[in-house]
Amino acid sequence: MKIVVGHLYPGYLNIYADRGNMAVLTRRAALRGHDVDIRPVGIGDPLDPGAYDFLYVGGGQDREQALVAPDLVEKSEAVHAAHASGVAMLAVCGGYQLLGRSYRGRDGSFMPGVGLFPHETVAGSARMIGDVLLECELEPGERQQLAGFENHIGRTLLDSGAAPLGRVLFGFGNDGESGVEGCRIGRAVGTYLHGPLLPRNPWLADWLLAQALAHASDGSPQALDPLPDELENEAFRVAAERARKRGGRR
Ligand code: GLN
């Protein structure tokens, strides 16, 4: 099968090598005999909601977010339509904030968001930085741990009843208080976890890949053939251990 990915603002929202997540998605798809076609979508480019199986938005600092936010708002309708038609999505940090209703930056600047994720974000006074370990249950009864790295000043408050991506075992998460991290609605996942998110959490890479394949085939997600994942599991183990040493919430 061919999976078409729309990568939003790769020239702006790209800190911590967030584009590496797309390299992992492509490779894991290829190992199962599928092609991934990644198409950049920039400021002023049209976003055709019917053209993609997967949409990806990386992270960026407040400055880059302010540059893309007005354009992203213009694409809101298309993002909602894509989500409603079952397109899979991953939004990281700055992208995660802008897919919510709004972000108020450190300097007081107000950025309206897409309103896909049911949350609002306001910058606090201290950055939340470090390794994170989460417990997730994207499929009922299937508990998985997710290791990553967070660095954000925004505090994201989910609406009551909204589903997070996971429960914080170690780290700050959305706001340092609620004990949850990220947001999940249907096939869309938003998270503060940066950079090598998919390389060290192969189960999440495969979950997203399965959602994108389901959209591409007009069917429901199918289990993918397992891969050896020795290095990936070791990368997870090291990151999880760092998060444990960091301590914090349990
Ligand atoms: N500018 C946002 C914050 O600090 C997002 C940062 C990021 O993407 N790392 O909250």
mmCIF file of C-alpha atoms and ligand atoms in Angstrom:
data_model
loop_
_atom_site.group_PDB
_atom_site.id
_atom_site.type_symbol
_atom_site.label_atom_id
_atom_site.label_comp_id
_atom_site.label_asym_id
_atom_site.label_seq_id
_atom_site.Cartn_x
_atom_site.Cartn_y
_atom_site.Cartn_z
ATOM 1 C CA MET A 1 0.000 0.000 0.000
ATOM 2 C CA LYS A 2 0.992 3.617 -0.292
ATOM 3 C CA ILE A 3 0.624 5.960 2.666
ATOM 4 C CA VAL A 4 0.580 9.679 1.929
ATOM 5 C CA VAL A 5 1.839 11.876 4.767
ATOM 6 C CA GLY A 6 1.266 15.613 4.982
ATOM 7 C CA HIS A 7 4.113 17.101 7.028
ATOM 8 C CA LEU A 8 2.970 20.514 8.225
ATOM 9 C CA TYR A 9 5.540 23.315 8.372
ATOM 10 C CA PRO A 10 8.698 21.180 8.325
ATOM 11 C CA GLY A 11 10.747 24.362 7.867
ATOM 12 C CA TYR A 12 9.434 25.930 11.082
ATOM 13 C CA LEU A 13 8.269 23.227 13.485
ATOM 14 C CA ASN A 14 11.312 20.999 13.524
ATOM 15 C CA ILE A 15 13.264 21.278 16.773
ATOM 16 C CA TYR A 16 14.894 18.232 18.395
ATOM 17 C CA ALA A 17 14.987 16.555 14.985
ATOM 18 C CA ASP A 18 11.260 15.880 15.184
ATOM 19 C CA ARG A 19 11.389 14.881 11.521
ATOM 20 C CA GLY A 20 13.160 11.678 12.641
ATOM 21 C CA ASN A 21 9.717 10.376 13.542
ATOM 22 C CA MET A 22 8.881 10.360 9.846
ATOM 23 C CA ALA A 23 12.073 8.445 9.035
ATOM 24 C CA VAL A 24 10.963 5.746 11.487
ATOM 25 C CA LEU A 25 7.448 5.615 10.103
ATOM 26 C CA THR A 26 8.815 5.280 6.564
ATOM 27 C CA ARG A 27 11.279 2.538 7.483
ATOM 28 C CA ARG A 28 8.813 0.495 9.515
ATOM 29 C CA ALA A 29 6.311 0.752 6.666
ATOM 30 C CA ALA A 30 8.935 -0.316 4.095
ATOM 31 C CA LEU A 31 9.879 -3.366 6.179
ATOM 32 C CA ARG A 32 6.244 -4.462 5.829
ATOM 33 C CA GLY A 33 6.194 -3.754 2.092
ATOM 34 C CA HIS A 34 4.442 -0.367 2.199
ATOM 35 C CA ASP A 35 5.538 2.949 0.654
ATOM 36 C CA VAL A 36 5.374 6.279 2.450
ATOM 37 C CA ASP A 37 5.180 9.464 0.428
ATOM 38 C CA ILE A 38 5.937 12.500 2.631
ATOM 39 C CA ARG A 39 4.707 15.829 1.261
ATOM 40 C CA PRO A 40 5.632 19.096 2.971
ATOM 41 C CA VAL A 41 2.730 21.488 3.570
ATOM 42 C CA GLY A 42 3.924 25.026 4.231
ATOM 43 C CA ILE A 43 2.539 28.489 4.831
ATOM 44 C CA GLY A 44 0.079 29.383 2.080
ATOM 45 C CA ASP A 45 -0.095 25.836 0.693
ATOM 46 C CA PRO A 46 -3.582 24.387 0.392
ATOM 47 C CA LEU A 47 -4.390 21.456 2.704
ATOM 48 C CA ASP A 48 -6.611 19.021 0.860
ATOM 49 C CA PRO A 49 -8.243 16.899 3.591
ATOM 50 C CA GLY A 50 -8.779 14.048 1.150
ATOM 51 C CA ALA A 51 -5.168 13.865 0.000
ATOM 52 C CA TYR A 52 -3.490 12.319 3.052
ATOM 53 C CA ASP A 53 -3.576 9.244 5.279
ATOM 54 C CA PHE A 54 -1.445 10.826 7.997
ATOM 55 C CA LEU A 55 -0.769 14.393 9.129
ATOM 56 C CA TYR A 56 2.308 15.262 11.147
ATOM 57 C CA VAL A 57 3.171 18.477 13.009
ATOM 58 C CA GLY A 58 6.440 18.849 14.911
ATOM 59 C CA GLY A 59 7.496 21.159 17.726
ATOM 60 C CA GLY A 60 8.865 24.673 17.714
ATOM 61 C CA GLN A 61 9.547 27.586 19.972
ATOM 62 C CA ASP A 62 7.028 30.371 20.562
ATOM 63 C CA ARG A 63 8.627 32.440 17.779
ATOM 64 C CA GLU A 64 8.098 29.782 15.103
ATOM 65 C CA GLN A 65 4.655 28.977 16.454
ATOM 66 C CA ALA A 66 3.612 32.613 16.089
ATOM 67 C CA LEU A 67 4.794 32.541 12.457
ATOM 68 C CA VAL A 68 2.684 29.526 11.481
ATOM 69 C CA ALA A 69 -0.334 29.934 13.795
ATOM 70 C CA PRO A 70 -2.401 32.276 11.551
ATOM 71 C CA ASP A 71 -1.871 29.984 8.556
ATOM 72 C CA LEU A 72 -2.751 26.888 10.574
ATOM 73 C CA VAL A 73 -5.997 28.526 11.696
ATOM 74 C CA GLU A 74 -6.874 28.950 8.014
ATOM 75 C CA LYS A 75 -6.344 25.228 7.602
ATOM 76 C CA SER A 76 -8.580 24.378 10.617
ATOM 77 C CA GLU A 77 -11.539 23.229 8.585
ATOM 78 C CA ALA A 78 -9.354 20.924 6.521
ATOM 79 C CA VAL A 79 -7.686 19.466 9.646
ATOM 80 C CA HIS A 80 -11.097 18.767 11.214
ATOM 81 C CA ALA A 81 -12.377 17.218 7.988
ATOM 82 C CA ALA A 82 -9.291 15.011 7.698
ATOM 83 C CA HIS A 83 -9.697 13.839 11.294
ATOM 84 C CA ALA A 84 -13.388 13.135 10.784
ATOM 85 C CA SER A 85 -12.570 10.971 7.765
ATOM 86 C CA GLY A 86 -10.138 8.840 9.814
ATOM 87 C CA VAL A 87 -6.789 10.377 8.858
ATOM 88 C CA ALA A 88 -4.155 9.492 11.491
ATOM 89 C CA MET A 89 -2.306 12.389 13.130
ATOM 90 C CA LEU A 90 0.681 13.006 15.361
ATOM 91 C CA ALA A 91 1.356 16.464 16.794
ATOM 92 C CA VAL A 92 4.398 17.164 18.957
ATOM 93 C CA CYS A 93 4.881 19.950 21.501
ATOM 94 C CA GLY A 94 4.412 23.291 19.683
ATOM 95 C CA GLY A 95 2.257 21.489 17.097
ATOM 96 C CA TYR A 96 0.308 19.788 19.884
ATOM 97 C CA GLN A 97 -0.366 23.187 21.476
ATOM 98 C CA LEU A 98 -1.563 24.721 18.196
ATOM 99 C CA LEU A 99 -3.948 21.849 17.451
ATOM 100 C CA GLY A 100 -5.755 22.790 20.673
ATOM 101 C CA ARG A 101 -7.962 25.863 21.040
ATOM 102 C CA SER A 102 -5.238 28.367 21.840
ATOM 103 C CA TYR A 103 -1.788 29.079 23.208
ATOM 104 C CA ARG A 104 -0.845 32.146 25.212
ATOM 105 C CA GLY A 105 2.928 32.564 25.017
ATOM 106 C CA ARG A 106 5.384 33.763 27.635
ATOM 107 C CA ASP A 107 5.254 37.337 26.310
ATOM 108 C CA GLY A 108 1.457 37.364 26.545
ATOM 109 C CA SER A 109 0.923 36.895 22.807
ATOM 110 C CA PHE A 110 -2.264 34.998 22.030
ATOM 111 C CA MET A 111 -2.262 32.355 19.310
ATOM 112 C CA PRO A 112 -5.594 30.879 18.305
ATOM 113 C CA GLY A 113 -5.419 27.172 17.497
ATOM 114 C CA VAL A 114 -7.229 24.655 15.342
ATOM 115 C CA GLY A 115 -9.511 23.427 18.139
ATOM 116 C CA LEU A 116 -9.115 19.773 17.262
ATOM 117 C CA PHE A 117 -7.751 18.727 20.660
ATOM 118 C CA PRO A 118 -9.994 19.774 23.563
ATOM 119 C CA HIS A 119 -7.436 21.844 25.439
ATOM 120 C CA GLU A 120 -5.986 25.262 26.099
ATOM 121 C CA THR A 121 -2.372 26.158 26.809
ATOM 122 C CA VAL A 122 -0.901 29.056 28.755
ATOM 123 C CA ALA A 123 2.827 29.634 29.275
ATOM 124 C CA GLY A 124 3.918 29.429 32.912
ATOM 125 C CA SER A 125 7.023 30.858 34.518
ATOM 126 C CA ALA A 126 9.295 27.790 34.647
ATOM 127 C CA ARG A 127 10.175 25.338 31.892
ATOM 128 C CA MET A 128 9.281 21.692 32.315
ATOM 129 C CA ILE A 129 12.296 19.789 31.068
ATOM 130 C CA GLY A 130 13.499 16.207 31.295
ATOM 131 C CA ASP A 131 12.895 12.551 30.551
ATOM 132 C CA VAL A 132 9.364 11.272 30.888
ATOM 133 C CA LEU A 133 7.769 7.879 31.307
ATOM 134 C CA LEU A 134 4.078 7.354 30.638
ATOM 135 C CA GLU A 135 1.624 4.533 30.868
ATOM 136 C CA CYS A 136 -0.758 4.470 27.909
ATOM 137 C CA GLU A 137 -3.759 2.391 26.950
ATOM 138 C CA LEU A 138 -4.683 3.360 23.388
ATOM 139 C CA GLU A 139 -6.480 0.060 22.908
ATOM 140 C CA PRO A 140 -8.627 -1.211 25.770
ATOM 141 C CA GLY A 141 -6.703 -3.711 27.870
ATOM 142 C CA GLU A 142 -3.390 -3.086 26.065
ATOM 143 C CA ARG A 143 -1.181 -1.157 28.463
ATOM 144 C CA GLN A 144 2.088 0.164 27.093
ATOM 145 C CA GLN A 145 4.824 2.391 28.417
ATOM 146 C CA LEU A 146 6.071 5.371 26.450
ATOM 147 C CA ALA A 147 9.439 7.035 27.078
ATOM 148 C CA GLY A 148 10.369 10.483 25.855
ATOM 149 C CA PHE A 149 11.795 13.896 26.545
ATOM 150 C CA GLU A 150 9.834 17.060 27.301
ATOM 151 C CA ASN A 151 10.849 20.721 27.178
ATOM 152 C CA HIS A 152 7.998 23.199 27.348
ATOM 153 C CA ILE A 153 6.880 26.273 29.183
ATOM 154 C CA GLY A 154 3.262 25.900 28.090
ATOM 155 C CA ARG A 155 0.865 24.305 30.540
ATOM 156 C CA THR A 156 -1.867 22.443 28.757
ATOM 157 C CA LEU A 157 -5.210 21.906 30.448
ATOM 158 C CA LEU A 158 -7.451 19.248 28.956
ATOM 159 C CA ASP A 159 -11.205 19.773 29.075
ATOM 160 C CA SER A 160 -12.852 17.548 31.629
ATOM 161 C CA GLY A 161 -13.545 14.148 30.146
ATOM 162 C CA ALA A 162 -10.900 14.541 27.412
ATOM 163 C CA ALA A 163 -8.642 11.510 26.970
ATOM 164 C CA PRO A 164 -4.923 12.048 27.564
ATOM 165 C CA LEU A 165 -2.278 10.082 25.696
ATOM 166 C CA GLY A 166 -1.133 8.587 28.984
ATOM 167 C CA ARG A 167 -0.682 8.764 32.721
ATOM 168 C CA VAL A 168 2.590 10.279 33.938
ATOM 169 C CA LEU A 169 4.799 7.799 35.803
ATOM 170 C CA PHE A 170 7.804 10.144 35.881
ATOM 171 C CA GLY A 171 8.050 13.708 34.588
ATOM 172 C CA PHE A 172 5.786 16.758 34.336
ATOM 173 C CA GLY A 173 3.353 15.942 31.519
ATOM 174 C CA ASN A 174 0.749 18.409 30.292
ATOM 175 C CA ASP A 175 0.943 20.846 33.185
ATOM 176 C CA GLY A 176 3.017 19.354 36.009
ATOM 177 C CA GLU A 177 -0.084 18.858 38.142
ATOM 178 C CA SER A 178 -2.822 16.822 36.524
ATOM 179 C CA GLY A 179 -0.702 13.656 36.216
ATOM 180 C CA VAL A 180 -1.543 13.199 32.551
ATOM 181 C CA GLU A 181 0.302 13.794 29.305
ATOM 182 C CA GLY A 182 -0.831 14.488 25.767
ATOM 183 C CA CYS A 183 -4.248 14.026 24.259
ATOM 184 C CA ARG A 184 -5.860 11.413 22.077
ATOM 185 C CA ILE A 185 -8.997 11.665 20.024
ATOM 186 C CA GLY A 186 -9.707 8.819 17.640
ATOM 187 C CA ARG A 187 -6.705 8.435 15.357
ATOM 188 C CA ALA A 188 -5.088 11.713 16.471
ATOM 189 C CA VAL A 189 -2.378 11.820 19.121
ATOM 190 C CA GLY A 190 -0.811 14.965 20.577
ATOM 191 C CA THR A 191 2.133 14.924 22.968
ATOM 192 C CA TYR A 192 4.932 16.986 24.477
ATOM 193 C CA LEU A 193 7.393 14.136 23.910
ATOM 194 C CA HIS A 194 10.025 15.228 21.434
ATOM 195 C CA GLY A 195 12.672 14.106 19.040
ATOM 196 C CA PRO A 196 13.172 10.373 19.125
ATOM 197 C CA LEU A 197 9.619 9.576 20.131
ATOM 198 C CA LEU A 198 8.925 6.880 17.544
ATOM 199 C CA PRO A 199 12.503 5.458 17.378
ATOM 200 C CA ARG A 200 12.361 4.387 21.019
ATOM 201 C CA ASN A 201 8.677 3.583 21.210
ATOM 202 C CA PRO A 202 8.137 1.207 18.292
ATOM 203 C CA TRP A 203 4.698 0.151 19.530
ATOM 204 C CA LEU A 204 3.439 3.737 19.049
ATOM 205 C CA ALA A 205 5.055 3.938 15.605
ATOM 206 C CA ASP A 206 3.211 0.756 14.626
ATOM 207 C CA TRP A 207 -0.054 1.923 16.148
ATOM 208 C CA LEU A 208 0.107 5.128 14.066
ATOM 209 C CA LEU A 209 1.179 3.184 10.993
ATOM 210 C CA ALA A 210 -1.756 0.807 11.410
ATOM 211 C CA GLN A 211 -4.154 3.768 11.674
ATOM 212 C CA ALA A 212 -2.699 5.347 8.513
ATOM 213 C CA LEU A 213 -2.895 2.022 6.649
ATOM 214 C CA ALA A 214 -6.490 1.639 7.762
ATOM 215 C CA HIS A 215 -7.282 5.027 6.244
ATOM 216 C CA ALA A 216 -5.371 4.185 3.054
ATOM 217 C CA SER A 217 -7.268 0.915 2.658
ATOM 218 C CA ASP A 218 -10.646 2.178 3.846
ATOM 219 C CA GLY A 219 -10.676 -0.541 6.454
ATOM 220 C CA SER A 220 -10.012 -1.012 10.142
ATOM 221 C CA PRO A 221 -6.491 -1.181 11.627
ATOM 222 C CA GLN A 222 -4.805 -4.548 11.097
ATOM 223 C CA ALA A 223 -1.993 -5.998 13.202
ATOM 224 C CA LEU A 224 1.413 -5.524 11.567
ATOM 225 C CA ASP A 225 4.025 -8.274 11.382
ATOM 226 C CA PRO A 226 6.379 -7.863 14.354
ATOM 227 C CA LEU A 227 9.938 -6.597 13.787
ATOM 228 C CA PRO A 228 12.983 -7.640 15.861
ATOM 229 C CA ASP A 229 13.255 -4.195 17.563
ATOM 230 C CA GLU A 230 16.289 -5.082 19.663
ATOM 231 C CA LEU A 231 17.919 -1.661 19.353
ATOM 232 C CA GLU A 232 14.583 0.089 19.709
ATOM 233 C CA ASN A 233 13.797 -1.796 22.901
ATOM 234 C CA GLU A 234 17.244 -0.990 24.273
ATOM 235 C CA ALA A 235 16.702 2.715 23.435
ATOM 236 C CA PHE A 236 13.390 2.566 25.288
ATOM 237 C CA ARG A 237 15.007 0.875 28.278
ATOM 238 C CA VAL A 238 17.730 3.521 28.563
ATOM 239 C CA ALA A 239 15.238 6.396 28.242
ATOM 240 C CA ALA A 240 12.828 4.826 30.742
ATOM 241 C CA GLU A 241 15.678 4.363 33.207
ATOM 242 C CA ARG A 242 16.675 8.016 32.863
ATOM 243 C CA ALA A 243 13.085 9.041 33.572
ATOM 244 C CA ARG A 244 12.974 6.779 36.639
ATOM 245 C CA LYS A 245 16.195 8.306 37.968
ATOM 246 C CA ARG A 246 14.739 11.748 37.435
ATOM 247 C CA GLY A 247 11.942 10.771 39.782
ATOM 248 C CA GLY A 248 8.949 13.012 40.249
ATOM 249 C CA ARG A 249 5.396 11.870 40.001
ATOM 250 C CA ARG A 250 4.668 8.196 40.333
HETATM 251 N N1 GLN B 1 6.948 27.011 22.696
HETATM 252 C C1 GLN B 1 6.316 25.965 23.377
HETATM 253 C C2 GLN B 1 6.607 25.876 24.862
HETATM 254 O O1 GLN B 1 7.712 26.145 25.327
HETATM 255 C C3 GLN B 1 6.652 24.674 22.674
HETATM 256 C C4 GLN B 1 8.081 24.290 22.822
HETATM 257 C C5 GLN B 1 8.474 23.095 22.053
HETATM 258 O O2 GLN B 1 7.908 22.737 21.003
HETATM 259 N N2 GLN B 1 9.511 22.468 22.576
HETATM 260 O O3 GLN B 1 5.715 25.530 25.575
#
